Short mmCIF file of C-alpha atoms and ligand atoms in Angstrom, two decimals:
data_model
loop_
_atom_site.label_atom_id
_atom_site.label_comp_id
_atom_site.label_asym_id
_atom_site.label_seq_id
_atom_site.Cartn_x
_atom_site.Cartn_y
_atom_site.Cartn_z
CA UNK A 161 16.57 -11.80 8.58
CA UNK A 162 15.44 -9.36 5.88
CA UNK A 163 14.82 -5.65 5.75
CA UNK A 164 11.80 -4.71 3.61
CA UNK A 165 11.35 -1.15 2.33
CA UNK A 166 8.16 0.27 0.77
CA UNK A 167 8.67 3.62 -0.98
CA UNK A 168 5.26 5.21 -1.51
CA UNK A 169 4.45 8.66 -2.84
CA UNK A 170 4.06 10.10 0.67
CA UNK A 171 6.35 8.22 3.01
CA UNK A 172 8.78 5.34 3.28
CA UNK A 173 7.81 2.38 5.43
CA UNK A 174 10.22 -0.35 6.44
CA UNK A 175 10.23 -3.49 8.59
CA UNK A 176 12.71 -6.13 9.67
CA UNK A 177 11.37 -9.69 9.27
CA UNK A 178 12.56 -12.91 10.81
CA UNK A 179 10.58 -15.49 8.83
CA UNK A 180 6.98 -14.21 8.88
CA UNK A 181 7.48 -12.15 12.06
CA UNK A 182 7.92 -8.39 11.80
CA UNK A 183 10.45 -7.53 14.52
CA UNK A 184 10.23 -3.76 14.18
CA UNK A 185 8.56 -1.18 11.92
CA UNK A 186 9.87 2.20 10.79
CA UNK A 187 8.37 5.20 8.96
CA UNK A 188 10.45 8.00 7.48
CA UNK A 189 10.77 10.66 4.78
CA UNK A 190 12.60 10.39 1.46
CA UNK A 191 15.45 12.68 2.45
CA UNK A 192 16.29 10.44 5.43
CA UNK A 193 16.52 7.20 3.44
CA UNK A 194 20.21 6.40 3.67
CA UNK A 195 20.63 7.56 7.25
CA UNK A 196 17.62 5.57 8.48
CA UNK A 197 18.64 2.40 6.68
CA UNK A 198 22.14 2.67 8.16
CA UNK A 199 20.57 2.97 11.59
CA UNK A 200 18.27 -0.03 11.09
CA UNK A 201 21.16 -2.17 9.84
CA UNK A 202 23.23 -1.17 12.84
CA UNK A 203 20.43 -2.33 15.14
CA UNK A 204 19.81 -5.52 13.11
CA UNK A 205 23.26 -6.54 11.82
CA UNK A 206 21.94 -10.04 10.95
CA UNK A 207 19.91 -8.66 8.02
CA UNK A 208 21.17 -10.56 4.97
CA UNK A 209 18.77 -9.13 2.36
CA UNK A 210 17.36 -5.69 1.64
CA UNK A 211 14.14 -5.87 -0.39
CA UNK A 212 12.61 -2.76 -1.95
CA UNK A 213 9.36 -1.85 -3.71
CA UNK A 214 9.27 1.73 -4.98
CA UNK A 215 6.56 3.73 -6.72
CA UNK A 216 8.13 6.94 -5.48
CA UNK A 217 10.88 8.95 -7.10
CA UNK A 218 13.64 6.83 -5.54
CA UNK A 219 15.38 4.42 -7.92
CA UNK A 220 17.60 1.38 -7.52
CA UNK A 221 20.81 3.49 -7.51
CA UNK A 222 19.89 4.88 -4.08
CA UNK A 223 20.63 1.42 -2.62
CA UNK A 224 23.98 0.77 -4.37
CA UNK A 225 25.85 1.86 -1.29
CA UNK A 226 24.44 -1.13 0.68
CA UNK A 227 25.35 -3.77 -1.91
CA UNK A 228 28.74 -4.60 -0.42
CA UNK A 229 27.09 -5.47 2.89
CA UNK A 230 23.95 -7.39 1.99
CA UNK A 231 21.96 -8.71 -0.93
CA UNK A 232 19.81 -5.91 -2.38
CA UNK A 233 16.70 -6.74 -4.37
CA UNK A 234 14.74 -3.94 -6.03
CA UNK A 235 11.44 -5.40 -7.31
CA UNK A 236 10.59 -4.82 -11.00
CA UNK A 237 8.09 -6.18 -13.52
CA UNK A 238 10.72 -8.71 -14.60
CA UNK A 239 10.44 -10.65 -11.33
CA UNK A 240 8.33 -13.79 -10.94
CA UNK A 241 5.03 -13.16 -9.18
CA UNK A 242 2.55 -15.76 -7.90
CA UNK A 243 -0.36 -14.55 -10.12
CA UNK A 244 -1.19 -14.22 -13.82
CA UNK A 245 -1.17 -10.56 -14.77
CA UNK A 246 -4.23 -9.80 -16.93
CA UNK A 247 -3.81 -5.99 -16.80
CA UNK A 248 -3.85 -4.68 -20.38
CA UNK A 249 -0.72 -2.63 -19.62
CA UNK A 250 1.20 -4.96 -17.27
CA UNK A 251 4.41 -2.90 -17.47
CA UNK A 252 2.68 0.19 -16.10
CA UNK A 253 1.03 -1.55 -13.16
CA UNK A 254 2.44 -0.08 -9.93
CA UNK A 255 5.00 -2.31 -8.23
CA UNK A 256 3.19 -1.71 -4.92
CA UNK A 257 0.00 -3.11 -6.45
CA UNK A 258 1.92 -6.12 -7.76
CA UNK A 259 3.36 -6.78 -4.31
CA UNK A 260 -0.08 -6.43 -2.69
CA UNK A 261 -1.51 -8.86 -5.25
CA UNK A 262 1.41 -11.22 -4.58
CA UNK A 263 0.81 -11.13 -0.83
CA UNK A 264 -2.95 -11.60 -1.23
CA UNK A 265 -2.41 -14.60 -3.52
CA UNK A 266 0.09 -16.25 -1.18
CA UNK A 267 -1.71 -15.50 2.11
CA UNK A 268 -5.24 -16.32 0.92
CA UNK A 269 -4.95 -19.18 -1.55
CA UNK A 270 -7.75 -20.31 -3.89
CA UNK A 271 -10.25 -17.52 -3.26
CA UNK A 272 -11.25 -14.20 -4.77
CA UNK A 273 -9.46 -11.29 -3.10
CA UNK A 274 -9.97 -7.52 -3.15
CA UNK A 275 -7.08 -5.43 -1.82
CA UNK A 276 -7.77 -1.80 -0.93
CA UNK A 277 -4.71 0.35 -0.18
CA UNK A 278 -5.66 3.75 1.24
CA UNK A 279 -2.37 5.62 0.82
CA UNK A 280 -1.49 8.69 -1.26
CA UNK A 281 -3.94 7.21 -3.74
CA UNK A 282 -6.60 4.64 -2.99
CA UNK A 283 -5.87 1.58 -5.08
CA UNK A 284 -8.24 -1.34 -5.59
CA UNK A 285 -6.83 -4.63 -6.84
CA UNK A 286 -8.79 -7.77 -7.61
CA UNK A 287 -7.21 -11.23 -7.89
CA UNK A 288 -9.63 -14.05 -8.65
CA UNK A 289 -9.64 -17.57 -7.22
CA UNK A 290 -7.62 -18.82 -10.21
CA UNK A 291 -4.90 -16.30 -9.35
CA UNK A 292 -5.67 -14.00 -12.27
CA UNK A 293 -4.90 -10.37 -11.45
CA UNK A 294 -7.79 -8.54 -13.12
CA UNK A 295 -7.13 -4.88 -12.26
CA UNK A 296 -9.12 -2.44 -10.12
CA UNK A 297 -9.14 1.31 -9.66
CA UNK A 298 -7.02 4.31 -8.68
CA UNK A 299 -8.48 7.39 -6.98
CA UNK A 300 -7.17 10.24 -4.81
CA UNK A 301 -6.37 9.36 -1.20
CA UNK A 302 -7.60 11.20 1.88
CA UNK A 303 -4.79 13.72 2.25
CA UNK A 304 -4.65 14.26 -1.52
CA UNK A 305 -8.34 15.25 -1.43
CA UNK A 306 -7.75 17.87 1.27
CA UNK A 307 -4.70 19.18 -0.59
CA UNK A 308 -6.29 19.33 -4.00
CA UNK A 309 -9.31 21.25 -2.70
CA UNK A 310 -6.86 23.84 -1.38
CA UNK A 311 -4.37 23.81 -4.27
CA UNK A 312 -6.91 24.17 -7.06
CA UNK A 313 -9.22 26.77 -5.56
CA UNK A 314 -8.75 30.33 -4.37
CA UNK A 315 -10.75 30.15 -1.14
CA UNK A 316 -10.55 26.73 0.37
CA UNK A 317 -8.18 26.41 3.33
CA UNK A 318 -5.79 23.50 3.72
CA UNK A 319 -7.21 21.36 6.50
CA UNK A 320 -5.92 18.27 8.18
CA UNK A 321 -7.98 15.17 8.69
CA UNK A 322 -10.85 15.50 11.14
CA UNK A 323 -13.94 13.35 11.47
CA UNK A 324 -16.96 15.46 10.37
CA UNK A 325 -19.70 16.18 12.95
CA UNK A 326 -22.48 15.81 10.46
CA UNK A 327 -23.24 15.17 6.79
CA UNK A 328 -24.62 18.70 6.62
CA UNK A 329 -21.43 20.71 7.11
CA UNK A 330 -22.52 24.09 8.52
CA UNK A 331 -19.22 25.95 7.95
CA UNK A 332 -16.44 25.90 5.37
CA UNK A 333 -14.24 23.59 7.45
CA UNK A 334 -17.15 21.28 8.32
CA UNK A 335 -18.30 21.22 4.70
CA UNK A 336 -14.79 20.22 3.59
CA UNK A 337 -14.46 17.53 6.27
CA UNK A 338 -17.88 16.18 5.36
CA UNK A 339 -17.07 16.14 1.64
CA UNK A 340 -13.64 14.60 1.99
CA UNK A 341 -14.25 12.05 4.72
CA UNK A 342 -17.79 11.02 3.76
CA UNK A 343 -16.86 10.97 0.08
CA UNK A 344 -13.90 8.72 0.88
CA UNK A 345 -16.00 6.32 2.99
CA UNK A 346 -18.92 6.22 0.53
CA UNK A 347 -16.59 5.61 -2.37
CA UNK A 348 -15.03 2.58 -0.75
CA UNK A 349 -18.33 1.12 0.48
CA UNK A 350 -19.75 1.76 -2.99
CA UNK A 351 -16.89 -0.08 -4.70
CA UNK A 352 -17.24 -3.04 -2.35
CA UNK A 353 -20.99 -3.21 -3.10
CA UNK A 354 -20.29 -3.21 -6.86
CA UNK A 355 -17.72 -6.01 -6.52
CA UNK A 356 -20.28 -7.98 -4.47
CA UNK A 357 -22.70 -7.79 -7.41
CA UNK A 358 -20.11 -9.26 -9.74
CA UNK A 359 -18.33 -11.77 -7.50
CA UNK A 360 -20.35 -13.70 -4.95
CA UNK A 361 -17.54 -14.26 -2.52
CA UNK A 362 -14.21 -12.57 -1.84
CA UNK A 363 -12.06 -11.58 1.04
CA UNK A 364 -11.18 -7.92 1.53
CA UNK A 365 -7.81 -6.72 2.70
CA UNK A 366 -7.59 -3.08 3.74
CA UNK A 367 -4.21 -1.43 4.16
CA UNK A 368 -2.32 1.88 3.78
CA UNK A 369 -1.82 4.95 5.96
CA UNK A 370 -5.56 5.64 6.29
CA UNK A 371 -6.68 2.05 6.84
CA UNK A 372 -7.28 2.29 10.58
CA UNK A 373 -9.20 5.55 10.34
CA UNK A 374 -11.29 4.10 7.55
CA UNK A 375 -12.02 0.62 8.90
CA UNK A 376 -14.27 1.76 11.73
CA UNK A 377 -16.26 4.06 9.43
CA UNK A 378 -17.14 1.61 6.68
CA UNK A 379 -20.55 0.00 6.47
CA UNK A 380 -18.79 -3.19 5.37
CA UNK A 381 -16.85 -4.86 8.17
CA UNK A 382 -13.26 -5.19 7.14
CA UNK A 383 -10.20 -6.16 9.04
CA UNK A 384 -7.47 -3.57 8.50
CA UNK A 385 -3.83 -4.59 8.36
CA UNK A 386 -1.54 -1.57 8.01
CA UNK A 387 1.43 -3.88 7.63
CA UNK A 388 0.07 -5.85 4.68
CA UNK A 389 2.35 -4.33 2.03
CA UNK A 390 5.52 -5.00 4.01
CA UNK A 391 4.34 -8.53 4.88
CA UNK A 392 3.58 -9.08 1.20
CA UNK A 393 7.02 -7.80 0.25
CA UNK A 394 8.63 -10.34 2.51
CA UNK A 395 6.42 -13.19 1.24
CA UNK A 396 6.68 -12.29 -2.44
CA UNK A 397 10.47 -12.11 -2.09
CA UNK A 398 10.51 -15.60 -0.55
CA UNK A 399 8.31 -16.81 -3.44
CA UNK A 400 10.71 -15.27 -5.94
CA UNK A 401 13.70 -17.01 -4.34
CA UNK A 402 11.88 -20.36 -4.34
CA UNK A 403 10.70 -20.01 -7.96
CA UNK A 404 13.54 -18.29 -9.80
N1 LIG B 756 2.44 11.15 9.57
C1 LIG B 756 1.77 11.09 8.43
N2 LIG B 756 2.25 11.71 7.33
C2 LIG B 756 1.59 11.64 6.15
N3 LIG B 756 0.43 10.96 5.98
C3 LIG B 756 -0.09 10.33 7.04
C4 LIG B 756 0.54 10.35 8.30
N4 LIG B 756 -0.22 9.60 9.14
C5 LIG B 756 -1.27 9.16 8.45
N5 LIG B 756 -1.22 9.60 7.18
C6 LIG B 756 -2.22 9.28 6.15
O1 LIG B 756 -1.63 8.32 5.32
C7 LIG B 756 -1.96 8.54 3.95
C8 LIG B 756 -0.74 8.17 3.14
O2 LIG B 756 -0.56 6.78 3.34
P1 LIG B 756 0.75 5.99 3.05
O3 LIG B 756 0.36 4.54 3.12
O4 LIG B 756 1.87 6.43 3.92
O5 LIG B 756 1.05 6.45 1.55
P2 LIG B 756 2.11 5.99 0.48
O6 LIG B 756 2.29 4.49 0.65
O7 LIG B 756 1.45 6.34 -0.79
O8 LIG B 756 3.38 6.74 0.74
C9 LIG B 756 -2.40 9.99 3.83
O9 LIG B 756 -3.61 10.07 3.09
C10 LIG B 756 -2.60 10.47 5.27
O10 LIG B 756 -3.97 10.80 5.55
C1 LIG B 757 -1.40 4.24 -8.21
C2 LIG B 757 -0.10 4.55 -7.49
C3 LIG B 757 0.32 5.98 -7.76
C4 LIG B 757 -0.35 4.35 -5.97
O1 LIG B 757 0.76 4.82 -5.23
P1 LIG B 757 0.70 5.06 -3.64
O2 LIG B 757 -0.63 5.59 -3.27
O3 LIG B 757 0.88 3.68 -3.01
O4 LIG B 757 1.85 5.95 -3.30
C5 LIG B 757 1.03 3.54 -7.92
O5 LIG B 757 0.58 2.22 -7.76
C6 LIG B 757 1.43 3.76 -9.36
O6 LIG B 757 2.23 4.61 -9.66
N1 LIG B 757 0.82 2.96 -10.30
C7 LIG B 757 1.07 3.02 -11.70
C8 LIG B 757 -0.20 2.95 -12.51
C9 LIG B 757 -1.00 1.67 -12.35
O7 LIG B 757 -0.88 0.96 -11.33
O8 LIG B 757 -1.76 1.34 -13.29
K1 LIG B 758 -2.04 3.16 -2.56
#
């Protein structure tokens, strides 16, 4: 039994896995890390490994306290991954993107794959059928768009996510919802269309905190799996153990 922990820039997500089965999922804030992990381990005392991917501000030292109880693995660029990294700056590629690429390679063998993670940022990652990680794109996520409109202007209010009534927003709030939500949806559909021009066939995996909201609004039909990063963490860890 393993406990996987994904430390993003907004929230921490965790899940306990028995083989490929997620037994329970958890979401919490950075300041609750130690307390929450204690609680999870109390509930699942059979966890033998704690596996972490962090792009947030939390480093390996935060997990030292658990090392006398279970095996702690904090993923880094030094680990073995199931793909060939063709990024021009492989050492700066986000560990979350490497884990997503690892999971996509292992779960969908011998095909082109596009992974879209709609989290704090939207990340696009493309792994071709020969398991070459080619790269992708990084853009602001949904909440980041609402927050930056507010933070970098004098007159725009901070709004929370709401589906716009219309493309033609007839008030400040409706104009912001239209711009943020429609811009977000058009961007992703637009990217998918561009990839389709370049690669005839690929599967699309959509994940991240906004995946569910997004999936039903896209022109392209995509199956959303909010748990894909944690599943990938568990699978990439197993791959690492088998190939070290
Ligand atoms: N309770 C919540 N707190 C913060 N963001 C949330 C929440 N529920 C949904 N979201 C959405 O999730 C996105 C962040 O996704 P997430 O996958 O948690 O990010 P990260 O992995 O970067 O920490 C935000 O854009 C926001 O719209
Ligand atoms: C792009 C990211 C900030 C996304 O983080 P997230 O939205 O998952 O919190 C993260 O993958 C990162 O810090 N990447 C480093 C730069 C790169 O991947 O090229
Ligand atoms: K992301």
